[in-house]
XYZ file of C-alpha atoms in Angstrom:
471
model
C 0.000 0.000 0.000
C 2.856 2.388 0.804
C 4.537 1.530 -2.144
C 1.611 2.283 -4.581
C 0.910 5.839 -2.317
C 4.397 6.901 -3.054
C 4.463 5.226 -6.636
C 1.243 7.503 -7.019
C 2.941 10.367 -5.478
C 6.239 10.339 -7.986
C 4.035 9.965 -10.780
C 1.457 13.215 -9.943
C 4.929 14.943 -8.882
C 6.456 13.882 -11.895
C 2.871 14.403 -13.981
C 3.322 18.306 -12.647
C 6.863 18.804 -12.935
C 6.311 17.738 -16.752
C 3.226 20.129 -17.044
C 4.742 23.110 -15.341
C 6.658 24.398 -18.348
C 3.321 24.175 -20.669
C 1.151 26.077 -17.910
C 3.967 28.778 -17.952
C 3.983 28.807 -21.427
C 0.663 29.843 -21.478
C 1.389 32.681 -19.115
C 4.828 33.994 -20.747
C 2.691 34.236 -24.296
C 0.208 36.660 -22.127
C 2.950 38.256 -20.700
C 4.589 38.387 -24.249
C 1.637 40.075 -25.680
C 1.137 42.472 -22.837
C 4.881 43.575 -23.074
C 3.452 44.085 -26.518
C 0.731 45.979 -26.050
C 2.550 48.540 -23.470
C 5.255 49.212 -25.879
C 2.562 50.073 -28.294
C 1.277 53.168 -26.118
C 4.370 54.822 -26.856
C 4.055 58.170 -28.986
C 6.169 57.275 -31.774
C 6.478 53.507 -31.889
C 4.161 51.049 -32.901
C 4.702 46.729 -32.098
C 2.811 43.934 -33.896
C 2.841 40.224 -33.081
C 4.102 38.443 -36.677
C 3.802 35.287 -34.918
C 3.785 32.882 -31.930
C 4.382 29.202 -32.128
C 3.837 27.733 -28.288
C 5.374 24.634 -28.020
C 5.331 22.349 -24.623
C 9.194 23.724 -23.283
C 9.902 26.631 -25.118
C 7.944 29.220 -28.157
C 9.162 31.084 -31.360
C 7.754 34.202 -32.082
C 8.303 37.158 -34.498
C 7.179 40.979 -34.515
C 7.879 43.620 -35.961
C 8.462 46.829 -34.782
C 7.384 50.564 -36.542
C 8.722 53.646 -35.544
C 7.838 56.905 -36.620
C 10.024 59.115 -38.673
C 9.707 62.155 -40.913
C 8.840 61.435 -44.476
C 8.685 57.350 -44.114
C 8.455 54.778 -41.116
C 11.183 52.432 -40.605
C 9.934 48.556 -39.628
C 12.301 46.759 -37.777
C 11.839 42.784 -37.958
C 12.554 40.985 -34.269
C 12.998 37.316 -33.167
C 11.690 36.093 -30.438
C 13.608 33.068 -28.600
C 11.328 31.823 -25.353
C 12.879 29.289 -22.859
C 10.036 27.989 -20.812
C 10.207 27.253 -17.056
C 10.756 26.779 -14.458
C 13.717 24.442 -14.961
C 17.513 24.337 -13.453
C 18.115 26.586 -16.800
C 15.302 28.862 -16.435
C 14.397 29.480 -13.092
C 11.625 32.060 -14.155
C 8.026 31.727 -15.627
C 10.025 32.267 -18.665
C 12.956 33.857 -20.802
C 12.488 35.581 -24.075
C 15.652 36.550 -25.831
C 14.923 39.579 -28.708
C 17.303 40.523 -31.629
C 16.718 42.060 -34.738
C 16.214 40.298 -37.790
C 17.429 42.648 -40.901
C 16.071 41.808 -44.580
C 18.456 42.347 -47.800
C 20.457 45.274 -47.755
C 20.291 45.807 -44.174
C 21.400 42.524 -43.062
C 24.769 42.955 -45.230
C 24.784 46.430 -43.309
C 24.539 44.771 -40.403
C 27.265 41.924 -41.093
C 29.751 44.660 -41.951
C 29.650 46.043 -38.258
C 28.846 43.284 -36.511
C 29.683 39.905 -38.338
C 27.786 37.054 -37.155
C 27.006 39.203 -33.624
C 23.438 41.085 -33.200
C 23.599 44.553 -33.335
C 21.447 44.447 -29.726
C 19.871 41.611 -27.482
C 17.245 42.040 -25.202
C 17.603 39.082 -22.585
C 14.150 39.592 -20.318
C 13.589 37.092 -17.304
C 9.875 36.834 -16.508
C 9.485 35.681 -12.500
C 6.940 33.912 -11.600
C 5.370 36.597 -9.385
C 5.331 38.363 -12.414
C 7.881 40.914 -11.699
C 10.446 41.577 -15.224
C 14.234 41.574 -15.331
C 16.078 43.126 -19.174
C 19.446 43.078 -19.987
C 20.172 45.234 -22.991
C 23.642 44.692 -24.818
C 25.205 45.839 -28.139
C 28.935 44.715 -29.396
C 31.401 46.971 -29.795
C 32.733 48.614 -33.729
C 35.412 50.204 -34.638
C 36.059 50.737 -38.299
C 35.004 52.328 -41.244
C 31.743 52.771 -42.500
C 30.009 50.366 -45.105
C 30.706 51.697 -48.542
C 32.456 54.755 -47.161
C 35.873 53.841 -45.864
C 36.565 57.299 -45.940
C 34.073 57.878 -42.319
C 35.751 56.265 -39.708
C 33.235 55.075 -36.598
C 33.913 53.698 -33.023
C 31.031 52.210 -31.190
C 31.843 50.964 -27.752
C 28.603 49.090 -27.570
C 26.109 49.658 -25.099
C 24.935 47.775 -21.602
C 21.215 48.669 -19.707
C 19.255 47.459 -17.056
C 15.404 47.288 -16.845
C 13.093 46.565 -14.109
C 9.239 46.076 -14.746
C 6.239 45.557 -12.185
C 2.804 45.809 -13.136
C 2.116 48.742 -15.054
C 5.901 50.464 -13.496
C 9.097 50.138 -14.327
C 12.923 51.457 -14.478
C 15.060 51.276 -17.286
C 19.312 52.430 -16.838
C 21.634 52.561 -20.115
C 25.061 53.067 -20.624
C 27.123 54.122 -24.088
C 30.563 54.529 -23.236
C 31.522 56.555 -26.270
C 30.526 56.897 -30.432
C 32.554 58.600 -32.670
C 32.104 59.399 -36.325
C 34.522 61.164 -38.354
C 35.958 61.981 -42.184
C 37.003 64.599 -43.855
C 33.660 66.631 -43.729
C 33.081 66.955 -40.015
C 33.286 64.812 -36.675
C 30.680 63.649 -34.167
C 31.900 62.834 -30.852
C 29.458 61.489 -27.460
C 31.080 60.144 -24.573
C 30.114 59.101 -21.194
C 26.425 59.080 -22.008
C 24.068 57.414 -19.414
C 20.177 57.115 -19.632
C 18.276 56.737 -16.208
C 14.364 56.151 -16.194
C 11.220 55.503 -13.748
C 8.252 55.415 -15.221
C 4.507 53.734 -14.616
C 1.321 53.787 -16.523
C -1.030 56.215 -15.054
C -3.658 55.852 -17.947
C -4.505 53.831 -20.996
C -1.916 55.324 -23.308
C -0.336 57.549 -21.307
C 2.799 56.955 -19.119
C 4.524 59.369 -16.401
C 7.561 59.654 -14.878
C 11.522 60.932 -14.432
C 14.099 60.806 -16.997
C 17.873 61.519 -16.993
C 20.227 62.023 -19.455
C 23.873 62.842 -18.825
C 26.926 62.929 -20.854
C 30.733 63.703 -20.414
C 30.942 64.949 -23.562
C 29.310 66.143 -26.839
C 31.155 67.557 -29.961
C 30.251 68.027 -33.239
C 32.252 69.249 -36.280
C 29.767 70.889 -39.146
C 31.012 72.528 -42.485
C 29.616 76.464 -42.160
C 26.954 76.745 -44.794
C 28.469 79.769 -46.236
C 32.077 79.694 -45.647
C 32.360 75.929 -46.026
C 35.162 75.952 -43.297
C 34.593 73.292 -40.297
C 32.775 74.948 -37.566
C 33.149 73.482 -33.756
C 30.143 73.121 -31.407
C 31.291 71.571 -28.132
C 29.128 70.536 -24.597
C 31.020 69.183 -21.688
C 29.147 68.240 -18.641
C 25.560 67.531 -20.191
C 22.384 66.763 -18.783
C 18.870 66.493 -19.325
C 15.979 66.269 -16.721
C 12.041 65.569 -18.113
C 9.160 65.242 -15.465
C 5.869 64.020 -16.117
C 3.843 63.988 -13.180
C 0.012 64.045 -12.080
C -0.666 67.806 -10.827
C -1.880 68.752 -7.582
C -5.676 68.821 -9.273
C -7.058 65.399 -10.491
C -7.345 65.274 -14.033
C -4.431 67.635 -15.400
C -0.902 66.635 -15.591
C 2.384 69.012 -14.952
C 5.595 68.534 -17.243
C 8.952 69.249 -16.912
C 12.230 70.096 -18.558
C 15.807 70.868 -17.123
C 18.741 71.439 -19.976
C 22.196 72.146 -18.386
C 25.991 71.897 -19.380
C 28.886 72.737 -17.228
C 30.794 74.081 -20.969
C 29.252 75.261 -24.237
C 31.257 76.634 -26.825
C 30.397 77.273 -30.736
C 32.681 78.763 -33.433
C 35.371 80.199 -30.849
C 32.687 81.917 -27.836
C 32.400 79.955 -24.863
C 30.279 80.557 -21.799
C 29.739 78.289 -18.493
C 27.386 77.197 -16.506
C 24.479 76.922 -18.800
C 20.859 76.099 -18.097
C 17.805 75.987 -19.388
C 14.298 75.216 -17.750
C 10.781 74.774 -19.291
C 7.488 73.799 -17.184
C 3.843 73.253 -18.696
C 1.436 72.860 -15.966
C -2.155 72.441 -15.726
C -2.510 69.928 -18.678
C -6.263 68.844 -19.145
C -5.031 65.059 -18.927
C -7.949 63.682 -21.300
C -7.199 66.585 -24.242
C -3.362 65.454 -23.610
C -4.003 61.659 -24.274
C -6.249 62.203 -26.874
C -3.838 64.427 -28.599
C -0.898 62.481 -27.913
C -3.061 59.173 -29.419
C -4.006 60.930 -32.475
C -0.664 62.110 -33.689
C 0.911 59.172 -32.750
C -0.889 57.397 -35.387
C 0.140 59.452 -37.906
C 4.012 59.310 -36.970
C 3.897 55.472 -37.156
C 1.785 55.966 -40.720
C 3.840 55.464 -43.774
C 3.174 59.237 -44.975
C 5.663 61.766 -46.869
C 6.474 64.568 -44.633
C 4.393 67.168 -45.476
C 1.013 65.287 -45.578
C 1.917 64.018 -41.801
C 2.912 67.532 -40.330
C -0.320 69.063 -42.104
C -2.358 66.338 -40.477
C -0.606 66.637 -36.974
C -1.518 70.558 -37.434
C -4.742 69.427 -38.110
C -5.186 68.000 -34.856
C -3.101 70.869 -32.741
C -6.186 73.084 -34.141
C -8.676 70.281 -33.100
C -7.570 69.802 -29.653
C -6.702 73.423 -28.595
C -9.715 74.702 -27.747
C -9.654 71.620 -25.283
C -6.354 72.388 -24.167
C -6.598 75.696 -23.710
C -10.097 75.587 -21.324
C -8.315 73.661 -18.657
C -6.116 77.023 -18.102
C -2.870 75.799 -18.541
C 0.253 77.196 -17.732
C 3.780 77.613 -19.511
C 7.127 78.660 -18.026
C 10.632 79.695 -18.675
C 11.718 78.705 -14.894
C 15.470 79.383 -16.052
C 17.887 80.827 -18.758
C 21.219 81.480 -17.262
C 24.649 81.284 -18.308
C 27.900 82.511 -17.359
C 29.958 83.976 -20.407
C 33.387 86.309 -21.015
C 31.486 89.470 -20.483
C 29.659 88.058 -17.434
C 26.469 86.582 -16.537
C 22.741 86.569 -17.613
C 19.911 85.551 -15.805
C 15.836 85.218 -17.351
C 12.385 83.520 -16.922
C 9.172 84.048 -17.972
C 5.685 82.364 -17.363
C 2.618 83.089 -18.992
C -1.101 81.347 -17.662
C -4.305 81.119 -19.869
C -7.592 81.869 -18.191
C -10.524 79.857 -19.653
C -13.836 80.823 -18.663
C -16.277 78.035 -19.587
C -16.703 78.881 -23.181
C -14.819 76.510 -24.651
C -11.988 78.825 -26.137
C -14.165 79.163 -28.996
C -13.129 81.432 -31.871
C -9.561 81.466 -30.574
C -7.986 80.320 -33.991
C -10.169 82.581 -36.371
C -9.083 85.152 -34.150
C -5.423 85.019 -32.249
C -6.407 88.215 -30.464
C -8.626 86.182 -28.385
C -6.020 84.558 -26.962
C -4.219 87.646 -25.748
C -7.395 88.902 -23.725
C -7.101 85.630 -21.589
C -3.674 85.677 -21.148
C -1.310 86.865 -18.127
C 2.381 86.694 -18.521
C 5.687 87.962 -17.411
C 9.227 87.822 -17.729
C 12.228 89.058 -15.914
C 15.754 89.497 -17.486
C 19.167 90.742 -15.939
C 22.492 90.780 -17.443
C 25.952 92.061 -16.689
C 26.595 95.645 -18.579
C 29.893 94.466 -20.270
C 27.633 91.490 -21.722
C 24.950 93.620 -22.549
C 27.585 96.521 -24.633
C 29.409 93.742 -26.105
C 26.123 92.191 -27.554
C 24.335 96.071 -28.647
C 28.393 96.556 -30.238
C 28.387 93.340 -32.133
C 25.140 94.111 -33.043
C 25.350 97.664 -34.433
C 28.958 96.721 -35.909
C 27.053 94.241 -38.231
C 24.384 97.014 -39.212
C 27.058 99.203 -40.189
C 29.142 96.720 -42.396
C 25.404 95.670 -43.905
C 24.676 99.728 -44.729
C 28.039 100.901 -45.388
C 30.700 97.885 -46.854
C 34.080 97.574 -45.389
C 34.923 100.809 -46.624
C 36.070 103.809 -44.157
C 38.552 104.510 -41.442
C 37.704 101.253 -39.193
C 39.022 103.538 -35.877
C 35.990 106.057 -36.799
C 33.551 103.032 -37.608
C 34.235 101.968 -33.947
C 33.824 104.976 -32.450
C 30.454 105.054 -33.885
C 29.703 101.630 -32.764
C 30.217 102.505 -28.938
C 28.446 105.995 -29.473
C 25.435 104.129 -31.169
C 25.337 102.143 -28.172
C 25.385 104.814 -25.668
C 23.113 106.411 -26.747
C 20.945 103.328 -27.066
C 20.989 102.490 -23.555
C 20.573 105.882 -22.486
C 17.609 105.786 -24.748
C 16.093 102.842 -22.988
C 17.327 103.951 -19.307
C 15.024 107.043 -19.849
C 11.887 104.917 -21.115
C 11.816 102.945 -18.348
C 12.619 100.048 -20.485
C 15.561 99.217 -18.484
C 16.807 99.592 -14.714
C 20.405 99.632 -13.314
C 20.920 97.103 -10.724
C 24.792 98.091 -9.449
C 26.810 96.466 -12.368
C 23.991 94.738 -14.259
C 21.384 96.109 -16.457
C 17.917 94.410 -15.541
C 13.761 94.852 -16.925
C 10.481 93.198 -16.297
C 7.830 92.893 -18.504
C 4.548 91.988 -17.427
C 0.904 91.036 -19.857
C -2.396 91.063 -17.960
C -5.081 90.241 -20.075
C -4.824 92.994 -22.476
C -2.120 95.301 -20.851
C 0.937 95.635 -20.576
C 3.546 96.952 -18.470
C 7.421 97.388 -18.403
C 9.158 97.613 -14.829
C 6.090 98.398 -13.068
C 5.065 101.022 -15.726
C 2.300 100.551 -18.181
C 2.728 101.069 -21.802
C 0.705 102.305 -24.100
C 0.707 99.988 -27.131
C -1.001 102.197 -29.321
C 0.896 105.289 -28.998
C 4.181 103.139 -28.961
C 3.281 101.284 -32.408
C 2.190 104.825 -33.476
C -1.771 104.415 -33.070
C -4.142 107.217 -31.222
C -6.157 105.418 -28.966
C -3.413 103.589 -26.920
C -5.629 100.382 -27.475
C -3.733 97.411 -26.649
C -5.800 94.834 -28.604
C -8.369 95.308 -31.485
């Protein structure tokens, strides 16, 4: 009797061991096509199942992947290898194993760069709680370019990370350095590292914080007029986008932080660079619909000017929409640090709806104006500010006059042009001195306007009676 019990026992254990990897078969193809489906929500990227063939220990699949582009899409073929578990070699619901699978002339293209290698796998691990593990890795190039040995490139491959739980997730790259050079120009990134968190707050619609950062990037561009190479060089980059849920329920906030520690371009340099951007108050239904509708058309295969009149199309569709939830846009920060010292700005302007549905505001852009407040607030170092008026006025000179003349009396013109100029705009108000910088605020309330605390009459400054600000 004890034998049969435990005979009966090995062979339901052995009965469940055998169907474990088909059961989790059938829940890494619904995890396949869910992975699927997410990656579909993205604005500018479109993924379709080809195929799936489930067998009992493992599944091939194919998809292929569209992503929008100006002018035409570009479809990207992918393999799907799936290693069903759990077993001592998958100790997972699952493993799926992605690489691309290039057609014709871009599997030759491939070959040349990477031989036999994949340009990039994605090795995912799907746990049997559900949770998602993705390694990301690319091979290393470095060589010339297919059919160009002229362009020399070094690609030091890349590595990332991912992390996925339910409808959240966190995804860290790394791309050591590219390079791309011939006798026309260079391109140069190194250091460059991605960091993201992100998690699906609505169908189609995804929040969270990105970072980019990178040591270093340079770029080497023939001058369109001179033809002579012309050097545009970032040190210290890094990026900073914010999509969060605002303090009300149903609008969103957004946000964007540019900085670099070093810019320089065609011989001026300045430090300490930054630049911030902020839309708040987003109606978050006129946002996903929007964001829906034009991706579509960036994953259609349309020519370029079709898609951006149909994407303007919908802008004037969905403004109204937009625009009634009273949204908000900001400058937070320009700044920089430069030879002739420092300049700091920001701005913010906030549109009022009042119920009516922001009708009429495209037949008539005044509209807009008489529902708007704004300001902005700029100060800058006098040396920076002459130097800029000087180059300025130098180049109107050389435009009106030639090179012709005594150049000692064309400067002396230049910085008595300028004087004047400032003391122009000292005595209009239109400027204040704050000790060694120069400084002005501008402010817009629905239909007036004022500059450093004094209002302005817009009609007698454009040369109108009435001193009207709007029609």
């Amino acid at each position: 009797m004890k034998k049969t019990l435990l005979a009966g026992a090995v062979a339901v254990l052995a009965g469940a061991g055998a169907a474990a990897p088909y059961f989790a078969g059938v829940q890494a193809e619904r995890a396949f096509r869910d992975n699927v489906e997410a990656l579909s929500e993205h604005p500018q990227a479109d993924l379709e199942v080809v195929r799936y063939e489930r067998g009992w220990f493992g599944a091939e699949a194919e998809s292929r992947l569209t992503l929008g582009a100006p002018g035409e899409a570009l479809e990207v073929d992918l393999e799907h290898a799936v290693s069903h578990g759990p077993t001592p070699a998958t100790p997972a619901l699952a493993r799926v194993v992605t690489t691309p699978a290039p057609r014709g002339e871009a599997r030759e293209h491939v070959r040349h760069y990477f031989g036999d290698r994949a340009p990039l796998t994605a090795d995912l691990t799907i746990g049997l709680t559900g949770k998602q593990h993705l390694v990301l890795s690319s091979p290393s190039f470095e060589g010339s370019a297919k059919g160009a040995p002229e362009t020399q490139i070094q690609w030091s491959g890349l590595d990332g990370t991912g992390e996925f739980a339910g409808d959240s997730g966190t995804l860290d790259l790394e791309i050591p350095k590219v390079r791309i050079a011939d006798e026309k120009g260079r391109f140069l990134l190194e250091g460059t590292e991605l960091q993201s968190e992100f998690r699906r707050h609505a169908e189609g619609l995804w929040l969270g914080t990105s970072d980019f950062s990178s040591k270093r990037l340079a770029m080497e561009v023939p001058d369109p007029e001179s033809g002579a190479l012309q050097e545009f060089d970032l040190g210290g980059l890094s990026l900073r986008q914010v999509a969060k849920q605002a303090d009300e329920e149903g609008y969103l906030d957004m946000a964007s932080r540019l900085a670099a520690d070093r810019a320089a371009l065609g011989g001026e340099e300045v430090r300490d660079a930054r630049l911030g951007m902020e839309l708040r108050h987003l109606d978050e239904e006129a946002y996903r619909r929007t964001g829906e509708r034009v991706r579509k058309i960036q994953t259609a295969n349309l020519d370029e000017e079709e898609a951006a009149q149909r994407v303007l199309a919908i802008l004037r569709e969905e403004l109204p929409g937009l625009l009634e939830g009273s949204p908000e846009a900001a400058l937070t920060e320009l700044a920089f640090e430069a030879a002739n010292g420092d300049f700091r700005g920001s701005a913010e302007a906030r549109y009022r709806g009042d119920g009516s549905g922001a009708r009429g505001i495209l037949e008539n852009p005044a509209l807009l104006l008489r529902h708007l407040d704004a300001e902005a607030e700029i100060r800058a170092a006098k040396p920076l500010v002459i130097a800029l008026l000087e180059e300025r006025t130098r180049n109107q000179l050389e435009e009106e006059t030639g090179a012709e003349g005594d150049p000692v009396q064309r400067e002396r013109q230049v910085e008595r042009t300028v004087r004047q100029q400032l003391a122009m705009m000292e005595a209009m108000g239109f400027v204040t001195v704050e000790e060694d910088h120069y400084a002005s605020h501008v402010a817009w309330d629905r239909g007036a306007l004022s500059v450093n605390g004094r209002p302005l009459n817009l009609g007698a400054a454009m040369g109108g009676g009435n001193g009207s600000a709007l029609p």
